[in-house]
Amino acid sequence: MDIGQIIAAGRVESRFQPIVELEHGVVIAHEALSRGPAASDAECPRSLFAYAAQQGCERLLDAACRRMALRRAVDAGWEAGADGPLFLNVRAGSLAAPGFLAELHDAVAGVNRLPRDIVLEISEAEQVGGDASLQARLAECRAAGFWIALDDAGAGHCGLQAIAEVVPHVVKVDRGLVGGMDLHRGRRIAVSALVHLARELGILLIAEGIETEGELRVARELGIALGQGYLLGRPGEAPLPAGSVVAAVARAAVSSGRVPAPAAGLTPSVRVRSIHPRMGLALAS
């Protein structure tokens, strides 16, 4: 499986999973997910990057995934001001590479978008904690106008140190904590602690991997603003239209006895402004 050939042929695939606010169920953003050619040994993202690691081209693949995701999103009609920002995954190794920020600027400008339209979602975030050079690079990205998200909070070593030192705009709570938190008291307490930390630091939380109505209910009860997962929307070939409403959230509101006000007119930019002022200022401008 020659990853260089896959990149050169433009065979890296992109999918877009909605990120949903959990009061009204309005889709406010999307995460771009990458995979290899369909029906190939590299279709699974983990396999795709494993092949790239073997061939010494992880950074090249990582950059190609971002370029392809931007191109596919724009071709599908994504407009950041109306449809909300696009979350792009960045591996810690790519972040550390010379020329990373210039490459990122070129990719975003190449589709006539701005840094404020993009959230850089840092995978392998455990490497950021205690690493002054990576934190300096994140500060450069933030100063350039990009939004910063740390992925998989609560998984492995991605814990309090990285969150406290970086203070990103967004933190994603790992599926390992979110899954079954309606049934597992310890997980619920751990997520509640992250909610408190995020409030104190002014960070927006996203509950990842919401797959059941019980998990959605607890996320709402804990005051988590945003969610992502199969219950709320599976990855699709194009971002969902602006203002799309997820039925599962409405069901959760009814079952809790707190039926939200109608979501008419609640565009992604309006919802983000009300949820998280720092990010909302960018979408409003």
PDB file of N, CA and C in Angstrom, residues 119-161:
ATOM      1  N   VAL A 119     -11.079  25.272  13.277  1.00  0.00           N
ATOM      2  CA  VAL A 119     -10.662  24.826  14.607  1.00  0.00           C
ATOM      3  C   VAL A 119      -9.625  23.726  14.414  1.00  0.00           C
ATOM      4  N   LEU A 120      -8.439  23.934  14.940  1.00  0.00           N
ATOM      5  CA  LEU A 120      -7.379  22.928  14.856  1.00  0.00           C
ATOM      6  C   LEU A 120      -7.545  21.957  16.019  1.00  0.00           C
ATOM      7  N   GLU A 121      -7.907  20.732  15.700  1.00  0.00           N
ATOM      8  CA  GLU A 121      -8.161  19.713  16.719  1.00  0.00           C
ATOM      9  C   GLU A 121      -6.900  18.869  16.887  1.00  0.00           C
ATOM     10  N   ILE A 122      -6.233  19.035  18.005  1.00  0.00           N
ATOM     11  CA  ILE A 122      -4.939  18.406  18.224  1.00  0.00           C
ATOM     12  C   ILE A 122      -5.133  16.998  18.763  1.00  0.00           C
ATOM     13  N   SER A 123      -4.806  16.009  17.929  1.00  0.00           N
ATOM     14  CA  SER A 123      -4.778  14.633  18.400  1.00  0.00           C
ATOM     15  C   SER A 123      -3.427  14.382  19.058  1.00  0.00           C
ATOM     16  N   GLU A 124      -3.304  13.245  19.738  1.00  0.00           N
ATOM     17  CA  GLU A 124      -2.081  12.967  20.505  1.00  0.00           C
ATOM     18  C   GLU A 124      -1.791  14.124  21.465  1.00  0.00           C
ATOM     19  N   ALA A 125      -2.863  14.678  22.043  1.00  0.00           N
ATOM     20  CA  ALA A 125      -2.717  15.892  22.850  1.00  0.00           C
ATOM     21  C   ALA A 125      -1.861  15.675  24.087  1.00  0.00           C
ATOM     22  N   GLU A 126      -1.680  14.402  24.483  1.00  0.00           N
ATOM     23  CA  GLU A 126      -0.834  14.158  25.649  1.00  0.00           C
ATOM     24  C   GLU A 126       0.593  14.644  25.433  1.00  0.00           C
ATOM     25  N   GLN A 127       1.002  14.752  24.154  1.00  0.00           N
ATOM     26  CA  GLN A 127       2.357  15.218  23.867  1.00  0.00           C
ATOM     27  C   GLN A 127       2.519  16.721  24.107  1.00  0.00           C
ATOM     28  N   VAL A 128       1.400  17.428  24.179  1.00  0.00           N
ATOM     29  CA  VAL A 128       1.453  18.883  24.339  1.00  0.00           C
ATOM     30  C   VAL A 128       1.780  19.273  25.774  1.00  0.00           C
ATOM     31  N   GLY A 129       1.246  18.499  26.736  1.00  0.00           N
ATOM     32  CA  GLY A 129       1.491  18.811  28.133  1.00  0.00           C
ATOM     33  C   GLY A 129       2.973  18.750  28.467  1.00  0.00           C
ATOM     34  N   GLY A 130       3.517  19.844  28.969  1.00  0.00           N
ATOM     35  CA  GLY A 130       4.919  19.888  29.345  1.00  0.00           C
ATOM     36  C   GLY A 130       5.890  20.135  28.211  1.00  0.00           C
ATOM     37  N   ASP A 131       5.395  20.272  26.984  1.00  0.00           N
ATOM     38  CA  ASP A 131       6.275  20.501  25.827  1.00  0.00           C
ATOM     39  C   ASP A 131       6.192  21.974  25.433  1.00  0.00           C
ATOM     40  N   ALA A 132       7.194  22.737  25.817  1.00  0.00           N
ATOM     41  CA  ALA A 132       7.168  24.183  25.591  1.00  0.00           C
ATOM     42  C   ALA A 132       7.170  24.528  24.111  1.00  0.00           C
ATOM     43  N   SER A 133       7.857  23.740  23.284  1.00  0.00           N
ATOM     44  CA  SER A 133       7.928  24.059  21.854  1.00  0.00           C
ATOM     45  C   SER A 133       6.583  23.856  21.175  1.00  0.00           C
ATOM     46  N   LEU A 134       5.872  22.774  21.536  1.00  0.00           N
ATOM     47  CA  LEU A 134       4.546  22.554  20.959  1.00  0.00           C
ATOM     48  C   LEU A 134       3.566  23.620  21.441  1.00  0.00           C
ATOM     49  N   GLN A 135       3.668  23.995  22.689  1.00  0.00           N
ATOM     50  CA  GLN A 135       2.779  25.032  23.207  1.00  0.00           C
ATOM     51  C   GLN A 135       3.056  26.372  22.536  1.00  0.00           C
ATOM     52  N   ALA A 136       4.319  26.641  22.234  1.00  0.00           N
ATOM     53  CA  ALA A 136       4.652  27.872  21.515  1.00  0.00           C
ATOM     54  C   ALA A 136       4.064  27.854  20.115  1.00  0.00           C
ATOM     55  N   ARG A 137       4.092  26.688  19.450  1.00  0.00           N
ATOM     56  CA  ARG A 137       3.508  26.595  18.114  1.00  0.00           C
ATOM     57  C   ARG A 137       1.996  26.798  18.166  1.00  0.00           C
ATOM     58  N   LEU A 138       1.348  26.249  19.191  1.00  0.00           N
ATOM     59  CA  LEU A 138      -0.088  26.472  19.351  1.00  0.00           C
ATOM     60  C   LEU A 138      -0.384  27.946  19.588  1.00  0.00           C
ATOM     61  N   ALA A 139       0.468  28.617  20.336  1.00  0.00           N
ATOM     62  CA  ALA A 139       0.290  30.053  20.564  1.00  0.00           C
ATOM     63  C   ALA A 139       0.406  30.821  19.255  1.00  0.00           C
ATOM     64  N   GLU A 140       1.315  30.402  18.370  1.00  0.00           N
ATOM     65  CA  GLU A 140       1.438  31.029  17.054  1.00  0.00           C
ATOM     66  C   GLU A 140       0.163  30.826  16.240  1.00  0.00           C
ATOM     67  N   CYS A 141      -0.386  29.618  16.288  1.00  0.00           N
ATOM     68  CA  CYS A 141      -1.622  29.336  15.552  1.00  0.00           C
ATOM     69  C   CYS A 141      -2.773  30.181  16.084  1.00  0.00           C
ATOM     70  N   ARG A 142      -2.851  30.298  17.391  1.00  0.00           N
ATOM     71  CA  ARG A 142      -3.900  31.113  18.008  1.00  0.00           C
ATOM     72  C   ARG A 142      -3.746  32.575  17.608  1.00  0.00           C
ATOM     73  N   ALA A 143      -2.507  33.081  17.641  1.00  0.00           N
ATOM     74  CA  ALA A 143      -2.258  34.473  17.263  1.00  0.00           C
ATOM     75  C   ALA A 143      -2.593  34.726  15.800  1.00  0.00           C
ATOM     76  N   ALA A 144      -2.471  33.690  14.971  1.00  0.00           N
ATOM     77  CA  ALA A 144      -2.791  33.819  13.550  1.00  0.00           C
ATOM     78  C   ALA A 144      -4.289  33.783  13.289  1.00  0.00           C
ATOM     79  N   GLY A 145      -5.089  33.487  14.314  1.00  0.00           N
ATOM     80  CA  GLY A 145      -6.534  33.515  14.162  1.00  0.00           C
ATOM     81  C   GLY A 145      -7.214  32.169  14.160  1.00  0.00           C
ATOM     82  N   PHE A 146      -6.454  31.081  14.280  1.00  0.00           N
ATOM     83  CA  PHE A 146      -7.057  29.750  14.331  1.00  0.00           C
ATOM     84  C   PHE A 146      -7.550  29.458  15.745  1.00  0.00           C
ATOM     85  N   TRP A 147      -8.609  28.649  15.823  1.00  0.00           N
ATOM     86  CA  TRP A 147      -9.121  28.191  17.108  1.00  0.00           C
ATOM     87  C   TRP A 147      -8.439  26.875  17.463  1.00  0.00           C
ATOM     88  N   ILE A 148      -8.248  26.628  18.743  1.00  0.00           N
ATOM     89  CA  ILE A 148      -7.500  25.467  19.207  1.00  0.00           C
ATOM     90  C   ILE A 148      -8.413  24.550  20.020  1.00  0.00           C
ATOM     91  N   ALA A 149      -8.395  23.269  19.672  1.00  0.00           N
ATOM     92  CA  ALA A 149      -9.133  22.253  20.421  1.00  0.00           C
ATOM     93  C   ALA A 149      -8.184  21.125  20.803  1.00  0.00           C
ATOM     94  N   LEU A 150      -8.331  20.608  22.009  1.00  0.00           N
ATOM     95  CA  LEU A 150      -7.608  19.411  22.433  1.00  0.00           C
ATOM     96  C   LEU A 150      -8.574  18.239  22.436  1.00  0.00           C
ATOM     97  N   ASP A 151      -8.155  17.146  21.810  1.00  0.00           N
ATOM     98  CA  ASP A 151      -9.005  15.971  21.644  1.00  0.00           C
ATOM     99  C   ASP A 151      -8.765  14.969  22.772  1.00  0.00           C
ATOM    100  N   ASP A 152      -9.781  14.130  22.991  1.00  0.00           N
ATOM    101  CA  ASP A 152      -9.650  12.942  23.848  1.00  0.00           C
ATOM    102  C   ASP A 152      -9.298  13.252  25.294  1.00  0.00           C
ATOM    103  N   ALA A 153      -9.868  14.314  25.861  1.00  0.00           N
ATOM    104  CA  ALA A 153      -9.631  14.602  27.278  1.00  0.00           C
ATOM    105  C   ALA A 153     -10.153  13.452  28.128  1.00  0.00           C
ATOM    106  N   GLY A 154      -9.307  12.971  29.016  1.00  0.00           N
ATOM    107  CA  GLY A 154      -9.680  11.853  29.867  1.00  0.00           C
ATOM    108  C   GLY A 154      -9.210  10.517  29.349  1.00  0.00           C
ATOM    109  N   ALA A 155      -8.612  10.497  28.142  1.00  0.00           N
ATOM    110  CA  ALA A 155      -8.105   9.245  27.576  1.00  0.00           C
ATOM    111  C   ALA A 155      -6.601   9.174  27.777  1.00  0.00           C
ATOM    112  N   GLY A 156      -6.119   8.046  28.254  1.00  0.00           N
ATOM    113  CA  GLY A 156      -4.679   7.864  28.391  1.00  0.00           C
ATOM    114  C   GLY A 156      -4.061   8.979  29.215  1.00  0.00           C
ATOM    115  N   HIS A 157      -3.067   9.634  28.635  1.00  0.00           N
ATOM    116  CA  HIS A 157      -2.337  10.677  29.358  1.00  0.00           C
ATOM    117  C   HIS A 157      -2.810  12.083  28.998  1.00  0.00           C
ATOM    118  N   CYS A 158      -3.891  12.174  28.197  1.00  0.00           N
ATOM    119  CA  CYS A 158      -4.390  13.516  27.847  1.00  0.00           C
ATOM    120  C   CYS A 158      -5.221  14.018  29.011  1.00  0.00           C
ATOM    121  N   GLY A 159      -4.590  14.663  29.962  1.00  0.00           N
ATOM    122  CA  GLY A 159      -5.287  15.055  31.158  1.00  0.00           C
ATOM    123  C   GLY A 159      -5.163  16.518  31.461  1.00  0.00           C
ATOM    124  N   LEU A 160      -5.091  16.790  32.742  1.00  0.00           N
ATOM    125  CA  LEU A 160      -5.203  18.161  33.205  1.00  0.00           C
ATOM    126  C   LEU A 160      -4.013  19.020  32.813  1.00  0.00           C
ATOM    127  N   GLN A 161      -2.826  18.435  32.707  1.00  0.00           N
ATOM    128  CA  GLN A 161      -1.651  19.262  32.431  1.00  0.00           C
ATOM    129  C   GLN A 161      -1.770  19.974  31.094  1.00  0.00           C
TER     130      GLN A 161
END
